[in-house]
Each structure stands twice: as C-alpha cells, then as structure tokens.
Amino acid sequence: MASAAPRVRYLAGFCCPLGGLAAGKPRVLYHEAEVFLSTGSELVYVYDQEGGLLTAAFRFPDQVWHLELLAPRRLLYALCARRGLYCLSLDHPGRSRSTSRDDRDSEDGDQPSPVIPVDPDACILPDAALCAFTVLDSVLVTLVQGPARWKMQLFEQPCPGEDPRPGGQIGEVELSTYTPPAGVPGKPAAPHFLPVLCCVSPSGSRVPCDLLGGPGGFTLEDALFGLLFGADATLLQSPVVLCGLPDGQLCCVILKALVTSRSAPGDPNALVKILHHLEEPVIFIGALKTEPQAAEAAENFLPDEDVHSDCLVALGHHGRMLAIKASWDESGKLVPELREYCLPGPVLCAACGAGGRVYHSTPSDLCVVDLSRGSTLLGPEQPEEGPGGLPPMLHPASLNICSVVSLSASPRTHEGGTKLLALSAKGRLMTCSLDLDSEIPGPARMTTESAGRKIKELLSGIGNISERVSFLKKAVDQRNKALTSLNEAMNVSCALLSSGTGPRPISCTTSTTWSRLQTQDMLMATCVLENSSSFSLDQGWTLCIQVLTSSCALDLDSACSAITYTIPVDQLGPGARREVTLPLGPGENGGLDLPVTVSCTLFYSLREVVGGALAPSDSEDPFLDECPSDVLPEQEGVCLPLSRHTVDMLQCLRFPGLAPPHTRAPSPLGPTRDPVATFLETCREPGSQPAGPASLRAEFLPPSVASIKVSAELLRAALKDGHSGVPLCCATLQWLLAENAAVDVVRARALSSIQGVAPDGADVHLIVREVAMTDLCPAGPIQAVEIQVESSSLADICRAHHAVVGRMQTMVTEQAAQGSSAPDLRVQYLRQIHANHETLLREVQTLRDRLCTEDEASSCATAQRLLQVYRQLRHPSLILL
C-alpha cells in the first residue's frame, strides 16, 4: 500500500521469554479506552490508552490461554491452563482479587501498577481439560478435551448482579474424534493448537452484538445465516456456535437445539454439522461486510452500531483461507458460495476489519487482503463475478510490520480509517492506523511479450540457481571429505602416540641388501610400511625417508646434506603394506660413509587436505567466497616418527668365500676405477705386482687390528634365548652379523671367524675366541670372549670397530637394567690401566699437534708413532662385565 503506509505507535512493552512470545496463546482485547492483554504467561494486563498507563496486572496460578470480555456486565473471563475458567469483576475488584505488599515488590515491580494475585475463589468452572470457551449474556459455552473426543458443554449464566458462577449444565454434545497429544499419565498434555469458538446470531436476533462475547461473536445477514445453518436455526432465531478444531474441521452447533435435546433426546450427531474441512489447524474464525457502503451511510456509521456481516471467513495455520458468502446462481437461486484461497504462511493471528479486509500476520510480515465487491484486485479486464460474488484470487499487500502474535481490529474511525491493536513477539503493544480510502494496488494485466520476457527471466534464474547448487554441492562434498580425512588422521595420530614401547599399529621396518646395477654394486635399503591398524591412510599422507650419512651427522657445517625421499601413500587400508627400495651408496665419489641412518616418518599435509577444501583450486566457481588466509592452517602438516635404523659396517660386509664353488658369485666390484689406471694395469708385464696405494699398503704395512673383550657370563645371559646349544664364540659372531644377509650361512656352518669384503673392496677379518683375564679378579681368572677386527684399511677397521662397540653398549645397557652385578675386581690394577690410557691420549694430542708444525721428513716418524699409539688404544686391557 504505497499511499496507505501504516502509522505505527508503540504504547507499552511487556515481559516476554528469551525467544519471544509464541503464537496461539497471547490475546489482545479492547473496550473503549481499556486494553486487556495476555502474553501467554500467568499475567493479564489492563492498559489505559487515553492515559497511556498500565492500570493493573493480574497474576493467575498458571498460563492464560484465552480471554473474553462481557462488556455490559464488566466481567473479564480468563481460561487458565490445567486449572479452569476464572471470572474477574472489573467494577468490584475486591471480590475477585487480593493485594499484598510483597506482590508490589515482585518481578514486575518495575511497572507502575501493582501485580494482583487472583483469588482462588475467582475460579468459576474448575476443569483441567478445558481448552476453549465463549460467553454470551445467558449461556456459557465450553470445549473440553476428552480421552478421544472433543466435548462441547453449555452452562446457564446467572443474572446480572448475582454470583458469576454458572448454573447447572443445560446441554452437552460430543464432536469429532482426535488423536490426544502425548503427556504424563494422569496429567493431560497441552495441545499445540487450541480450538477456536465463536458465536453467530442472525440479524433478526434480539441478542445485541456486545452480548456475543465481543470479538468472539458477530451477526450474519439472514440470507447467509439461513444457507449455512438451515431453516431451524432461522426460525428459532437461535445463536449458533462455530468451532474450528486443530485437525481442520469447521463445525457448528445450534444452541437452542442443543438445549432442547436434553428434554427430548435424539440422535446427538444430528446436533453437529460440519461446514468444511481446511485440512490444517483452524486459528481464526471471523465475519466481515463485503458489499460497498454508501458514502452517506459511512458518515452516519457509529462505532457501537451492530454490523450485519455478509461473509464468513476461516483461516488455517498454513495459510489456507475459506470465505463463504451468499450469491445468486445463473437460475436466480440464492446459494452459498465457498472459495478457498492460499495466503502466505504460517499464519500467527488474524482479524477482520472494515471495508471487507482481512489482516493476517506471519513471522515476516503483516498482510492485508480485500474481499469487498468491486475491489481493485479484480483486474480491469477481468469480468466481475455474479451479484455478491467473491474475488477469484487474493493478492496480499504488505504493511511492513513483522512478528505480530495477537491482533484486534477496531471499527472505522472518524477519519475514515481503521486502527489495529497489535502485540509483537517482543512483547510490544502498538497501534497501527490505516487509511481505508486508499486502494491496494493489484497486479497489472500482463501482455504476451512481457509474459514471454518474464518466463525467460525465470528460466534464467532457475538455471543460475541450479548452477549455484551444483557448485555448492561440490564444495560441501570436498569439505565433508576433508573432515573425514581429518578424523582418520586424528585417529592414526592418537594410535601412534599412545602405543608407547609396545607394538605400533603402523610400522616401518628397514633392511639392506647388495644389488648389482650395471657395472657397479649398490647397497639398497628396503623400507616396508605396514598398516596393522583399523584405519586407512588416504589423501594427504606421505612416507618420508631421510638418509643421513656419518659425515653429515658429525660435521654440521659441511656442504653435504641429508637426502629425503617422499613417497605418497594412497589407499593403504587395514592389513595392507607398501614396499619402497632406495639406494644408499656408493655415491658419485665411489665411497660409502658409514654408518648411515635411515629415518622413516609419516607426514600428513594439512595444507593439501584442509586448504584444498577451504580454498578450492577450481577458479571457475564464481559462487564460492574466497577463503581468508587466517582460516588456513599455520603449520604445513603433522609428522609422526615411525622408525630409525642405522646401517653400519657389519651389515654391509660381503662374504664371497661362503658361497659353494659351483654357485660362487663373481667377486664384488669396488668403486669405479680411473680409466687411465685401468689402462696402465692392462699394459704391465705378466707376473709383475700391481702398483698402487692399496696394493702397496697391503704388501708392506701390517694389517690394523682392533679388539674388545666381553665377559663370557655377560654374553651367555644376553644370548641365552636364541642361541641355546651353540658354542659361545659362534653365537657371538651370529649375533654380530644378525642383520647381515649372510647370517644364515654363518649359522649353518657354525663359524667363529670369517673374512669379508668392505664396500670399498678392502678385506675385513672378524675373529671371535675365548680368553682368560687373570689380572683383574683376585678370586681367579675371568672367562671372556675377545672380538678382534683386522683390516689393511684403517678407515674400514674404524667403522667395523664402531659397529661392534655400538652393539656392546646396547647389550650392556639392557643387562644393567635387569640388575646384573659385577664380580670383585682389583681396583689398583684398574687405576693403573686407566692412568696408562690417559697417558696415551695425551701423547696422541701431542703427536697430532706436532704433525701440523713439522716438515715432511720429520712427520714420517711422528705418523708412525701415532699409528702405534692408536693400536695400543684399540687393544685395551679392560673387559666389559
């Protein structure tokens, strides 16, 4: 209504729950300047519009479901949930309420009026099953929720001035069946939708409109009244009770017929007539005048004058509206015309106003529709219906007011408008003044060209929405997949971190073997990733294998760096395994720096999984908002260490002499040789010795030797599980070569000494023998096992000695944890050995400093002495106990 914008004025605010007032229970009534208001709680307020003050607030024992005012007697009726019907006399408040000082300091003490508790004696009809009522001057009509049926009851009203308690029951009839709501046994549950009762009288009835219960009663024209309720109701001039039920039935009962049925019993079903079925809860029943009024009649219209309505309306919760009106058919016969309309829903409340207009509220707007004859809602080219006809379609016009939960329309004001009294969901009471003389704009007649253009626009919009739904569905699927992956990653992380020292649900084992690639032998590491858990490693998981040589580990400032291999793990389900083989050396320089550390780690990429879901790489998605950078994870991912394996000299030794003669493999190839040296070697005379540093060192220098002695008792305790019945020396050699590929041959031949080949081609000899240490223990000699390493290569003997010492350290640590004790030793002898070693270490430092300052001639003798000192240090007189 462009030219009829409502003028809204807020009158007062009332307490409401946190989520706002719920529709169905709040009520707003008015009489002259007084407003009676219930918010659905225990309080009923009385507000004076002229003074702008709250004059009273009544507190009932439970929620108030319905209010009606019998204006001539100044009686206010209130339906209290699970209690019954209460009646308050507005002229004699002392009879129905009592006021205490404490009540003035209650939770509503901020209001200017006191909160008055309603006296229990004000309950005139106690009934916990009472759900609806309407009151006439002489009859009280109630609707009770029975076990399986609704029951309508009639009570006789006392005369004015007497006790307001109703007299005896003068009529009763059962309505249709219903499904009772679930509740606590013995206590009826409150219905979600309350029934609606109202009283209708014919125009010739002597009952004035103000005795029909105010907004709950109205007068219909005789023609429509007779068509709806029959000749009996018209002849008896009897009021009729209309009942709208939560199941959608709209039925009626003639009051005088119900009263006389007690003295002349008959079929009770004949007393109830079903007018229509809306198939949704009925929330409003009303009547209005649709025939246009003459201008002079409108000017002489008085607010208190009785209006004879010519149209009956009923409105459902979901927006279905029924309109019934008397009209003439083609043969000139008067027939009832019924039309159903679909209005925006859900409908919270409704009211009928002047000018044939119906106001209804939804959660988002307050709308008005016009049912008057000759309305502009009939297009200029649409033919008007027959005399008294209803419009074929209704077009709601917005009043731009939202969340109205209770509505009451006043008659036409002197300015020619209508004033609505409304209560919002926020608890605000307001008035809306509307100008009825302004027309509600209807839809313009649409041409074929404009209709085609409109259809194209709608189809284009449908296509855009379909495309947007497709893109959004794709984004939702990506994020659901990312959430699933994150959940799996969390489960895998918790399983690995909580496994402790026990078997890990996801493990990675490393083994080494020699392989010949083209003309060079290569040491290969095989890493086996095994998933023994119940989880799956899918998108985002990567196996990282880091190879760190001894030179990189010792010299952090060197140019060498660790090599890291990344292998994506794709679809590694429970019980599956993945095998990865990678080279360890020799490198381009022909050497293999031992020991080599192989570290296996699982890496989960948060950037790949989460970042891909929050910021998809598909740039063609115009409907997806760009993800802010602060939402993406700060870390690249999560690292979960799996294993750490050290490859030393003992694992890399090869033993060509162990193979049988008929299956013996060719000798291992050393590092790639210089082509010039290879050419000179082929040109030398037959029988001459090869010339070179390695051959000269092997011919003229004695082999370097390193040894370590271990208590025989300590070795037996450490090797008792897997080497029972095997000589101690053989068992020790098998234990040292446990991770070598030739250990099975060594075990089969029961060897105690063996000669192998280092990765650089030099010979390495391992000798294990039993010895007796006579000088350490005063009780007698200590049986020991000596492990001796011989090689012409000083670097190889250092690497082999380092590998043996490392195994011994692990064994001693494990045995010490089991509480092994050492025998009594000669402390003075141990101190002398320690002092000798300290002297040798100081001499080593002196000789190394001298090598830096001496010339080439003098440094030869110094180097020889340094080698002798190293040999002495590698032959300690101590023993591991």
GROMACS .gro file of C-alpha atoms in nm, residues 161-305:
model
  145
  161GLY     CA    1  -2.559  -0.872   3.990
  162GLU     CA    2  -2.554  -1.235   4.107
  163ASP     CA    3  -2.258  -1.463   4.171
  164PRO     CA    4  -2.081  -1.506   3.832
  165ARG     CA    5  -2.053  -1.881   3.883
  166PRO     CA    6  -2.253  -2.059   3.611
  167GLY     CA    7  -2.557  -2.258   3.698
  168GLY     CA    8  -2.624  -2.614   3.602
  169GLN     CA    9  -2.525  -2.774   3.274
  170ILE     CA   10  -2.803  -2.735   3.020
  171GLY     CA   11  -2.653  -2.916   2.718
  172GLU     CA   12  -2.372  -3.139   2.602
  173VAL     CA   13  -2.262  -3.293   2.273
  174GLU     CA   14  -1.950  -3.476   2.151
  175LEU     CA   15  -1.764  -3.361   1.843
  176SER     CA   16  -1.527  -3.550   1.613
  177THR     CA   17  -1.253  -3.786   1.727
  178TYR     CA   18  -0.893  -3.673   1.757
  179THR     CA   19  -0.552  -3.811   1.849
  180PRO     CA   20  -0.465  -3.695   2.201
  181PRO     CA   21  -0.114  -3.548   2.241
  182ALA     CA   22   0.139  -3.747   2.441
  183GLY     CA   23   0.171  -3.638   2.801
  184VAL     CA   24   0.239  -3.752   3.152
  185PRO     CA   25  -0.009  -4.022   3.266
  186GLY     CA   26  -0.276  -3.865   3.480
  187LYS     CA   27  -0.198  -3.515   3.354
  188PRO     CA   28  -0.334  -3.408   3.012
  189ALA     CA   29  -0.080  -3.251   2.779
  190ALA     CA   30  -0.138  -2.900   2.648
  191PRO     CA   31  -0.248  -2.906   2.281
  192HIS     CA   32  -0.013  -2.737   2.037
  193PHE     CA   33  -0.307  -2.558   1.872
  194LEU     CA   34  -0.610  -2.455   2.074
  195PRO     CA   35  -0.965  -2.486   1.932
  196VAL     CA   36  -1.143  -2.168   1.824
  197LEU     CA   37  -1.501  -2.094   1.943
  198CYS     CA   38  -1.725  -1.806   1.839
  199CYS     CA   39  -2.097  -1.732   1.847
  200VAL     CA   40  -2.301  -1.625   1.542
  201SER     CA   41  -2.652  -1.473   1.553
  202PRO     CA   42  -2.898  -1.388   1.273
  203SER     CA   43  -2.970  -1.024   1.201
  204GLY     CA   44  -3.322  -1.054   1.346
  205SER     CA   45  -3.199  -1.186   1.677
  206ARG     CA   46  -3.267  -0.979   1.985
  207VAL     CA   47  -2.918  -1.053   2.117
  208PRO     CA   48  -2.704  -0.743   2.065
  209CYS     CA   49  -2.350  -0.777   1.935
  210ASP     CA   50  -2.185  -0.673   2.261
  211LEU     CA   51  -2.354  -0.967   2.437
  212LEU     CA   52  -2.196  -1.214   2.197
  213GLY     CA   53  -1.861  -1.208   2.367
  214GLY     CA   54  -1.702  -0.912   2.191
  215PRO     CA   55  -1.451  -1.027   1.924
  216GLY     CA   56  -1.572  -1.386   1.968
  217GLY     CA   57  -1.924  -1.314   1.838
  218PHE     CA   58  -2.084  -1.145   1.538
  219THR     CA   59  -2.410  -1.113   1.344
  220LEU     CA   60  -2.470  -1.252   0.996
  221GLU     CA   61  -2.724  -1.143   0.740
  222ASP     CA   62  -3.032  -1.363   0.731
  223ALA     CA   63  -2.962  -1.493   0.381
  224LEU     CA   64  -2.617  -1.626   0.464
  225PHE     CA   65  -2.727  -1.741   0.811
  226GLY     CA   66  -3.010  -1.949   0.666
  227LEU     CA   67  -2.796  -2.101   0.393
  228LEU     CA   68  -2.528  -2.208   0.641
  229PHE     CA   69  -2.728  -2.328   0.939
  230GLY     CA   70  -3.065  -2.422   0.794
  231ALA     CA   71  -3.425  -2.324   0.846
  232ASP     CA   72  -3.440  -2.450   1.205
  233ALA     CA   73  -3.181  -2.201   1.325
  234THR     CA   74  -3.351  -1.922   1.131
  235LEU     CA   75  -3.698  -1.998   1.268
  236LEU     CA   76  -3.571  -2.037   1.624
  237GLN     CA   77  -3.366  -1.718   1.590
  238SER     CA   78  -3.104  -1.918   1.777
  239PRO     CA   79  -2.737  -1.826   1.811
  240VAL     CA   80  -2.502  -2.081   1.657
  241VAL     CA   81  -2.161  -2.179   1.797
  242LEU     CA   82  -1.890  -2.218   1.536
  243CYS     CA   83  -1.599  -2.443   1.632
  244GLY     CA   84  -1.265  -2.463   1.448
  245LEU     CA   85  -1.066  -2.769   1.554
  246PRO     CA   86  -0.689  -2.836   1.537
  247ASP     CA   87  -0.749  -3.110   1.276
  248GLY     CA   88  -0.904  -2.854   1.035
  249GLN     CA   89  -1.274  -2.925   1.082
  250LEU     CA   90  -1.514  -2.631   1.088
  251CYS     CA   91  -1.839  -2.738   1.250
  252CYS     CA   92  -2.144  -2.568   1.407
  253VAL     CA   93  -2.398  -2.639   1.682
  254ILE     CA   94  -2.738  -2.462   1.719
  255LEU     CA   95  -2.761  -2.361   2.085
  256LYS     CA   96  -3.141  -2.381   2.126
  257ALA     CA   97  -3.147  -2.722   1.962
  258LEU     CA   98  -2.879  -2.839   2.200
  259VAL     CA   99  -3.073  -2.713   2.499
  260THR     CA  100  -3.399  -2.877   2.393
  261SER     CA  101  -3.218  -3.206   2.324
  262ARG     CA  102  -3.196  -3.271   2.699
  263SER     CA  103  -3.575  -3.279   2.732
  264ALA     CA  104  -3.631  -3.464   2.401
  265PRO     CA  105  -3.325  -3.686   2.340
  266GLY     CA  106  -3.247  -3.780   1.980
  267ASP     CA  107  -2.950  -3.851   1.762
  268PRO     CA  108  -2.659  -3.645   1.907
  269ASN     CA  109  -2.480  -3.648   1.572
  270ALA     CA  110  -2.768  -3.451   1.420
  271LEU     CA  111  -2.683  -3.160   1.650
  272VAL     CA  112  -2.335  -3.115   1.498
  273LYS     CA  113  -2.295  -3.003   1.138
  274ILE     CA  114  -1.957  -2.998   0.964
  275LEU     CA  115  -1.938  -2.696   0.733
  276HIS     CA  116  -1.591  -2.751   0.585
  277HIS     CA  117  -1.251  -2.913   0.639
  278LEU     CA  118  -0.942  -2.694   0.595
  279GLU     CA  119  -0.701  -2.991   0.648
  280GLU     CA  120  -0.486  -2.773   0.875
  281PRO     CA  121  -0.534  -2.628   1.223
  282VAL     CA  122  -0.801  -2.357   1.234
  283ILE     CA  123  -0.666  -2.049   1.411
  284PHE     CA  124  -0.925  -1.782   1.329
  285ILE     CA  125  -1.299  -1.752   1.253
  286GLY     CA  126  -1.448  -1.414   1.167
  287ALA     CA  127  -1.704  -1.224   0.960
  288LEU     CA  128  -1.697  -0.902   0.758
  289LYS     CA  129  -1.905  -0.675   0.534
  290THR     CA  130  -1.803  -0.702   0.169
  291GLU     CA  131  -2.085  -0.502   0.000
  292PRO     CA  132  -1.982  -0.138  -0.057
  293GLN     CA  133  -2.139   0.112   0.180
  294ALA     CA  134  -2.291   0.432   0.055
  295ALA     CA  135  -2.100   0.742   0.139
  296GLU     CA  136  -2.381   0.888   0.347
  297ALA     CA  137  -2.416   0.560   0.537
  298ALA     CA  138  -2.046   0.559   0.614
  299GLU     CA  139  -2.068   0.909   0.753
  300ASN     CA  140  -2.359   0.812   0.981
  301PHE     CA  141  -2.184   0.491   1.093
  302LEU     CA  142  -2.144   0.468   1.470
  303PRO     CA  143  -1.876   0.251   1.633
  304ASP     CA  144  -2.131   0.088   1.867
  305GLU     CA  145  -2.383   0.014   1.593
   0.00000   0.00000   0.00000
